[in-house]
mmCIF file of C-alpha atoms in Angstrom:
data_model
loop_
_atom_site.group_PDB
_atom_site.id
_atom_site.type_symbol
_atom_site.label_atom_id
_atom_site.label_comp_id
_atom_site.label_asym_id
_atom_site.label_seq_id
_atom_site.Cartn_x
_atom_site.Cartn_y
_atom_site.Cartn_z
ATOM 1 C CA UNK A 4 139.930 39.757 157.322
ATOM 2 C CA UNK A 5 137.288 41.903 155.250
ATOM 3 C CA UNK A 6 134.702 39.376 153.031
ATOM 4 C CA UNK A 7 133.711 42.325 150.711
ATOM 5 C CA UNK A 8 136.516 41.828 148.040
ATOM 6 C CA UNK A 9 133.788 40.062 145.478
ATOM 7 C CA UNK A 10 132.729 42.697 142.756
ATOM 8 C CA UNK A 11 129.156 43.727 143.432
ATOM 9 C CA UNK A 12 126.507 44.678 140.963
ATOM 10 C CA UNK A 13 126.954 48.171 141.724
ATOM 11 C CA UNK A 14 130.739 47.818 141.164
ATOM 12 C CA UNK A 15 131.552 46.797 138.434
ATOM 13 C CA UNK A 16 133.403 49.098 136.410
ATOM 14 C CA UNK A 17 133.091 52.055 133.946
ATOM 15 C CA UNK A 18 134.974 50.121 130.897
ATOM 16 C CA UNK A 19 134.176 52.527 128.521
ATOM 17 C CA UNK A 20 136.050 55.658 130.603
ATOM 18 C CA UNK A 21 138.620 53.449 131.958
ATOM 19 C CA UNK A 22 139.840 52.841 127.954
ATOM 20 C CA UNK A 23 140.240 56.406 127.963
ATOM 21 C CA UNK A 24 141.361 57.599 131.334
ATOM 22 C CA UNK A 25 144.759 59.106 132.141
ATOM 23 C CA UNK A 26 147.643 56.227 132.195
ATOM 24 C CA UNK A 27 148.238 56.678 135.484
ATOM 25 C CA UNK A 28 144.638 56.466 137.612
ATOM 26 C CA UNK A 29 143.483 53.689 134.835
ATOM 27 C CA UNK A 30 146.501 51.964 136.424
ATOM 28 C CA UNK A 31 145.623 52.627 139.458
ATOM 29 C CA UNK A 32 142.020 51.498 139.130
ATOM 30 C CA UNK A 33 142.395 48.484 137.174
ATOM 31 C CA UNK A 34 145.236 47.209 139.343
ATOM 32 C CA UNK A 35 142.524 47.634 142.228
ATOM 33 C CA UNK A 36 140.257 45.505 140.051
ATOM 34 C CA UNK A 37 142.750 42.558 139.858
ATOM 35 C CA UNK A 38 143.902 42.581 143.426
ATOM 36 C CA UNK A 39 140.296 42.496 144.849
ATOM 37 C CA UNK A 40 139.605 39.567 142.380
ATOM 38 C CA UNK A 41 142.353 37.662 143.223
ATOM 39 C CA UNK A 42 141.237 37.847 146.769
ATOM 40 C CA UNK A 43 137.919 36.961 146.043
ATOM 41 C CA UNK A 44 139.171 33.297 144.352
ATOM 42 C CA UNK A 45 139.656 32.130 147.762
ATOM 43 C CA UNK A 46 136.906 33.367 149.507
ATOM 44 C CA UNK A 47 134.044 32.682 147.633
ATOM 45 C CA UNK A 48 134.439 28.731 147.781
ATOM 46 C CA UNK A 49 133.910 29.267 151.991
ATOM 47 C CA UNK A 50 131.431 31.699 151.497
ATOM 48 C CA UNK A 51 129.056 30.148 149.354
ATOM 49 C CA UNK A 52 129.371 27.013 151.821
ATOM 50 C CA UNK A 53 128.745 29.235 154.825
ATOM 51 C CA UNK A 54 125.640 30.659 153.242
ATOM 52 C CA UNK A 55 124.454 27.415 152.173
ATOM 53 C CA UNK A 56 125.030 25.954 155.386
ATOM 54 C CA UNK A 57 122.828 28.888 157.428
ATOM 55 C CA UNK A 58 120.061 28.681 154.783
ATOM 56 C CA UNK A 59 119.775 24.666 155.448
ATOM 57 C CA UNK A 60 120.469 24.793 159.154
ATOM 58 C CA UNK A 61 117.539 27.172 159.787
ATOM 59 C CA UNK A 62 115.628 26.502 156.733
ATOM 60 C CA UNK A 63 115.358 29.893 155.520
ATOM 61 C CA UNK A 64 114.555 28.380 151.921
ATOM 62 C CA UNK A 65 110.744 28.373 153.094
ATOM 63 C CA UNK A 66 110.849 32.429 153.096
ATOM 64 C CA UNK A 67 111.823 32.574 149.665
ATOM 65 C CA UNK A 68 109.287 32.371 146.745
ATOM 66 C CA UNK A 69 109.285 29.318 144.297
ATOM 67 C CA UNK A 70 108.754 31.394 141.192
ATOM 68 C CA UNK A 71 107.775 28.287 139.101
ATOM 69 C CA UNK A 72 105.325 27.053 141.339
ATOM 70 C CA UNK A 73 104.603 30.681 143.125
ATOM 71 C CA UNK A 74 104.644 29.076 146.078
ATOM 72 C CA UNK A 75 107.846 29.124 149.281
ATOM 73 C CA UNK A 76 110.181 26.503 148.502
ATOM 74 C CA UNK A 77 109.859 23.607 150.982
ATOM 75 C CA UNK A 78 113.054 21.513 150.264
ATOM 76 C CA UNK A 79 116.664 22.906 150.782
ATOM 77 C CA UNK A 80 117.585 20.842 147.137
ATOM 78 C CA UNK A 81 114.839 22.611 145.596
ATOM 79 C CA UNK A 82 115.562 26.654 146.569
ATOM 80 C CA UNK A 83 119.596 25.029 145.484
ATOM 81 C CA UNK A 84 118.769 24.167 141.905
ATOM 82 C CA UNK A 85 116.058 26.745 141.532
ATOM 83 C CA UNK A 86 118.354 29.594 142.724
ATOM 84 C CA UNK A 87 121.819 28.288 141.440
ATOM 85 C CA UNK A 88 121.200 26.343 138.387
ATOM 86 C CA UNK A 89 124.597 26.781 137.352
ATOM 87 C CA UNK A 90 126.249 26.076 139.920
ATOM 88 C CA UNK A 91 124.355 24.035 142.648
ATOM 89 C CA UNK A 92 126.868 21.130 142.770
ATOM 90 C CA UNK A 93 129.359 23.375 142.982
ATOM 91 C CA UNK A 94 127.400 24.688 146.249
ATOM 92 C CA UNK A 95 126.776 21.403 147.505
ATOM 93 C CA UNK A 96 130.617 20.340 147.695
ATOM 94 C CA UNK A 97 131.286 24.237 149.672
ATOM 95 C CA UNK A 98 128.583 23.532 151.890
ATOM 96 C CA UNK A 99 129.866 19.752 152.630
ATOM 97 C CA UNK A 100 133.034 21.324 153.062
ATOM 98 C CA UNK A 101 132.261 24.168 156.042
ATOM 99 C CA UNK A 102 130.182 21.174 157.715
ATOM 100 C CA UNK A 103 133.032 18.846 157.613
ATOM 101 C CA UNK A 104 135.654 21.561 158.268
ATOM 102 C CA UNK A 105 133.807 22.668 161.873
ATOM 103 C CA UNK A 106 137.004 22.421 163.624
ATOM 104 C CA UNK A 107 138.922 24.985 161.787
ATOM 105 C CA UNK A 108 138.238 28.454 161.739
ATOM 106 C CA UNK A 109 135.540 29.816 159.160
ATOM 107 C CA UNK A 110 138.479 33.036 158.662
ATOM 108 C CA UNK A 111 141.279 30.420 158.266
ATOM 109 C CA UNK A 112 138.957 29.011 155.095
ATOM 110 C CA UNK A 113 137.994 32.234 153.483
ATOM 111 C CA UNK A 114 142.039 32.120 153.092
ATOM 112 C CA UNK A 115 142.472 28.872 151.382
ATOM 113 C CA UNK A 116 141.850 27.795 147.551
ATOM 114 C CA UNK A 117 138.790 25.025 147.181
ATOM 115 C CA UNK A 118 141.768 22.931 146.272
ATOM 116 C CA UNK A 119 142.980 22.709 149.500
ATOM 117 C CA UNK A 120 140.070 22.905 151.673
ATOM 118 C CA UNK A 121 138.970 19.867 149.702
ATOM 119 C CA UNK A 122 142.408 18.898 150.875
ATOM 120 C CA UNK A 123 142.043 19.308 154.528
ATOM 121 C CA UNK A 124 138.639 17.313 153.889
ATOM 122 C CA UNK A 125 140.852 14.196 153.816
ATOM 123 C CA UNK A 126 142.909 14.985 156.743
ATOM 124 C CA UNK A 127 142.946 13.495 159.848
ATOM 125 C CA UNK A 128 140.395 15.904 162.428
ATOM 126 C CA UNK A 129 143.928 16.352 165.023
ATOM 127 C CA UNK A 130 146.111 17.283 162.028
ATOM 128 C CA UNK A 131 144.002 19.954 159.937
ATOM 129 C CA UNK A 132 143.537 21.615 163.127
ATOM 130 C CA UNK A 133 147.438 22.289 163.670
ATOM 131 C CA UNK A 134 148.437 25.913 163.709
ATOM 132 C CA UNK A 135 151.067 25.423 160.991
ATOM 133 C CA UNK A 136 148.621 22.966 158.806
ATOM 134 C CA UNK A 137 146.037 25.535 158.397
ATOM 135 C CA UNK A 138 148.924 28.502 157.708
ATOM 136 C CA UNK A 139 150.182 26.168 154.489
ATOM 137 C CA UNK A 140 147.024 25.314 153.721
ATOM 138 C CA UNK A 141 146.515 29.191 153.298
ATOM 139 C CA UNK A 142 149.363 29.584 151.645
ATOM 140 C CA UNK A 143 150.951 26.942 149.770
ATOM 141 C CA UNK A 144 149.979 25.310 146.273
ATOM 142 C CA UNK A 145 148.077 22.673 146.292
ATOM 143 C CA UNK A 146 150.760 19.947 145.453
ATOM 144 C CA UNK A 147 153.177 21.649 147.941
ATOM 145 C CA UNK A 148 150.367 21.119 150.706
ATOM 146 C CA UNK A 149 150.094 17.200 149.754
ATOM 147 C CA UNK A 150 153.962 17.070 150.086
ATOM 148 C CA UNK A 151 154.265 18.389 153.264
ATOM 149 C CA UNK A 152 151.125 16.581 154.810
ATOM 150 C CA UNK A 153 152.631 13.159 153.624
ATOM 151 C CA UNK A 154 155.321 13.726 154.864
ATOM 152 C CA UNK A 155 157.677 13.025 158.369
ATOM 153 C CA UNK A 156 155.004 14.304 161.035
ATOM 154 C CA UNK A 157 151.795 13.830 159.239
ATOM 155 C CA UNK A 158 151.976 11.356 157.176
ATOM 156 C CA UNK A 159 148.455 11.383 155.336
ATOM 157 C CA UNK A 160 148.404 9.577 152.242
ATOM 158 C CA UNK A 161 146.694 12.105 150.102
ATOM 159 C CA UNK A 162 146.792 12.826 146.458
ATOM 160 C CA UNK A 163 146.191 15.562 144.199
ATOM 161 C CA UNK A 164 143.135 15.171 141.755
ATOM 162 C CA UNK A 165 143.398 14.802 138.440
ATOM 163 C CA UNK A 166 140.770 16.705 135.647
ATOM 164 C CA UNK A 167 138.018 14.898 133.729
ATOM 165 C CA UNK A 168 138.254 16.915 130.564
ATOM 166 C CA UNK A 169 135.042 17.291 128.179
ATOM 167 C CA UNK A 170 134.747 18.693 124.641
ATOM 168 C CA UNK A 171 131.317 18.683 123.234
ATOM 169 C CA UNK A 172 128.790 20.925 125.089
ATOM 170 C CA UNK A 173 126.451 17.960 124.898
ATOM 171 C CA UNK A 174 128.874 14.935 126.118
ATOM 172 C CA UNK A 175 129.785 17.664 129.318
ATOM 173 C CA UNK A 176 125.722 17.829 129.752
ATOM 174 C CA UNK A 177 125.184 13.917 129.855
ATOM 175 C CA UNK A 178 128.133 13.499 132.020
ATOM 176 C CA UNK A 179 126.994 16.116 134.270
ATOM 177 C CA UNK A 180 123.544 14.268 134.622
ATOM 178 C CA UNK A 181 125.440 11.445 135.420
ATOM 179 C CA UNK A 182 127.286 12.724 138.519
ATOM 180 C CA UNK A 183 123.786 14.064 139.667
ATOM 181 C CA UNK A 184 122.566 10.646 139.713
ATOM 182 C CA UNK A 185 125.296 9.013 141.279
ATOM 183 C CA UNK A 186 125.527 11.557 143.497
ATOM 184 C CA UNK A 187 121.819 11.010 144.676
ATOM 185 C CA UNK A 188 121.599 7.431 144.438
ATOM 186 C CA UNK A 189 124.980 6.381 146.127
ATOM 187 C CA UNK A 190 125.063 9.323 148.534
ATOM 188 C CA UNK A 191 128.155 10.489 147.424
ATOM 189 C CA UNK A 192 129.470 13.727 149.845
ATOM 190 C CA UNK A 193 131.873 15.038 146.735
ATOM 191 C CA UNK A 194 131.792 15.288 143.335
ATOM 192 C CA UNK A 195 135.170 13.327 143.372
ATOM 193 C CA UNK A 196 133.010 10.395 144.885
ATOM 194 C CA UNK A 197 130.670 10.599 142.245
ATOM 195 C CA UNK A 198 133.100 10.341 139.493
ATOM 196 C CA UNK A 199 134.795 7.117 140.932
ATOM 197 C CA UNK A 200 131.891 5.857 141.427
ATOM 198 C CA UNK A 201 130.995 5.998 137.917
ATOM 199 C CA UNK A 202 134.248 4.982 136.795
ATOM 200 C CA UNK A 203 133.469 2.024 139.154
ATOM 201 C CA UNK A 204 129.727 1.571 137.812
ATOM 202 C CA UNK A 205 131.078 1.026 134.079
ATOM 203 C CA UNK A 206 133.472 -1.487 134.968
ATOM 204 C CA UNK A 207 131.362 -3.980 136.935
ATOM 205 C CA UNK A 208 128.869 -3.553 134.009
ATOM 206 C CA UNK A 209 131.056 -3.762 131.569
ATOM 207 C CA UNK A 210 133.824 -6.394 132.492
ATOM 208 C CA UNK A 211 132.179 -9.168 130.798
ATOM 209 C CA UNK A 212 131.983 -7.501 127.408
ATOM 210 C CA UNK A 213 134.864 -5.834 127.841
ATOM 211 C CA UNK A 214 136.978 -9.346 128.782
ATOM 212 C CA UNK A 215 134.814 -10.627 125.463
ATOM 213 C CA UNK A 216 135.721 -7.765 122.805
ATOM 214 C CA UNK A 217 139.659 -8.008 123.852
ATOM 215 C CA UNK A 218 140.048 -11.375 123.333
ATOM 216 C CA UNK A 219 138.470 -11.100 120.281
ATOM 217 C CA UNK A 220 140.769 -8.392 118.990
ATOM 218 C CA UNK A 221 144.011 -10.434 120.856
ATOM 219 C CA UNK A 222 143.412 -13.192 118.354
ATOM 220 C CA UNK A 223 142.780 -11.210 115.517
ATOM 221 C CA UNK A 224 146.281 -9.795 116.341
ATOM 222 C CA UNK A 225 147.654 -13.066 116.205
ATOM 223 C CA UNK A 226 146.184 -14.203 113.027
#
């Protein structure tokens, strides 16, 4: 399977002629656009973990510049943040993910949705390495997979995430800070770890007060 479906630089499109190009090669064109795209959803989760995971393994950080220090980087978390500042967590749970997912073919990945390789994390090592485990993981949705890897023959016990949904820019930003400090100080290997354990953190903390406030407002319900 070809890795080049990701729009490069040098790719990306002439907008302006394709609004006024004949019907039929803008169709053309702009269909091309879509499929390659829709390829490139499942690959790039892999990819960016395979990348990361050569760039740590042979620490090729320390050949690239630190441009705020002007200096080579000399930690792996370090060249991460400095050269994806947007989306080094994101990194960090792809490159977890090709370590953890050794056993199973880096092609077979480049095939499946985050959502399910993040699946297959949670799968037992002589069940994710089945022939017709990896084909549904490449294929099927997400809740399908979870369905058929409970079930007769596999029986895993997984479940399908649910979203933490943010509104304000600045409450996303503090809660983003967060899971980088749970992350770090727990050693959490996902950002799903990190947000239980935060869910966890504020309910040993807050138990007490918690316990306190409710049965104040059970007895003013009473009154």
């Amino acid at each position: 399977m070809k890795t080049s479906a990701i729009l490069h630089q040098e790719d990306v499109p002439n907008w302006a002629a394709l609004r006024t190009e004949v019907p039929e090669v803008a169709a053309k064109r702009l269909q091309g656009i879509l499929a390659r795209l829709d390829a490139s959803e499942k690959q790039i989760f892999a990819l960016r973990g395979m990348a990361a995971l050569l760039i740590e393994e042979r620490q090729l950080y320390r050949f690239v510049v630190d441009e705020e220090v002007g200096d080579y980087f000399q930690s792996f978390d370090k060249f991460l943040k400095g050269v994806c500042p947007n989306s080094w967590s994101y990194v960090r749970d792809a490159l977890r993910a090709v370590k953890e997912l050794k056993d199973v073919p880096f092609e077979d990945l480049l095939q499946m949705k985050r959502c399910n390789i993040q699946q297959l994390k949670q799968t037992s090592s002589s069940v994710r390495v089945l022939p017709e485990v990896i084909e549904a993981a490449k294929k099927l949705p997400e809740k399908e997979l979870v369905a058929k890897l409970n079930g007769p023959g596999y029986d895993q016990h997984l479940e399908t995430a649910a979203p933490v949904v943010m509104a304000a820019k600045e409450d996303v930003e503090e809660f983003e800070t967060a899971v980088e400090m749970v992350t770090l100080i727990d050693d959490c290997h996902s950002r799903a770890e990190a947000i239980k354990a935060i869910g966890i953190r504020i309910i040993q903390e807050c138990a007490a007060e918690y316990e306190h406030l409710k049965a104040i407002d059970d007895e003013l319900e009473k009154a």
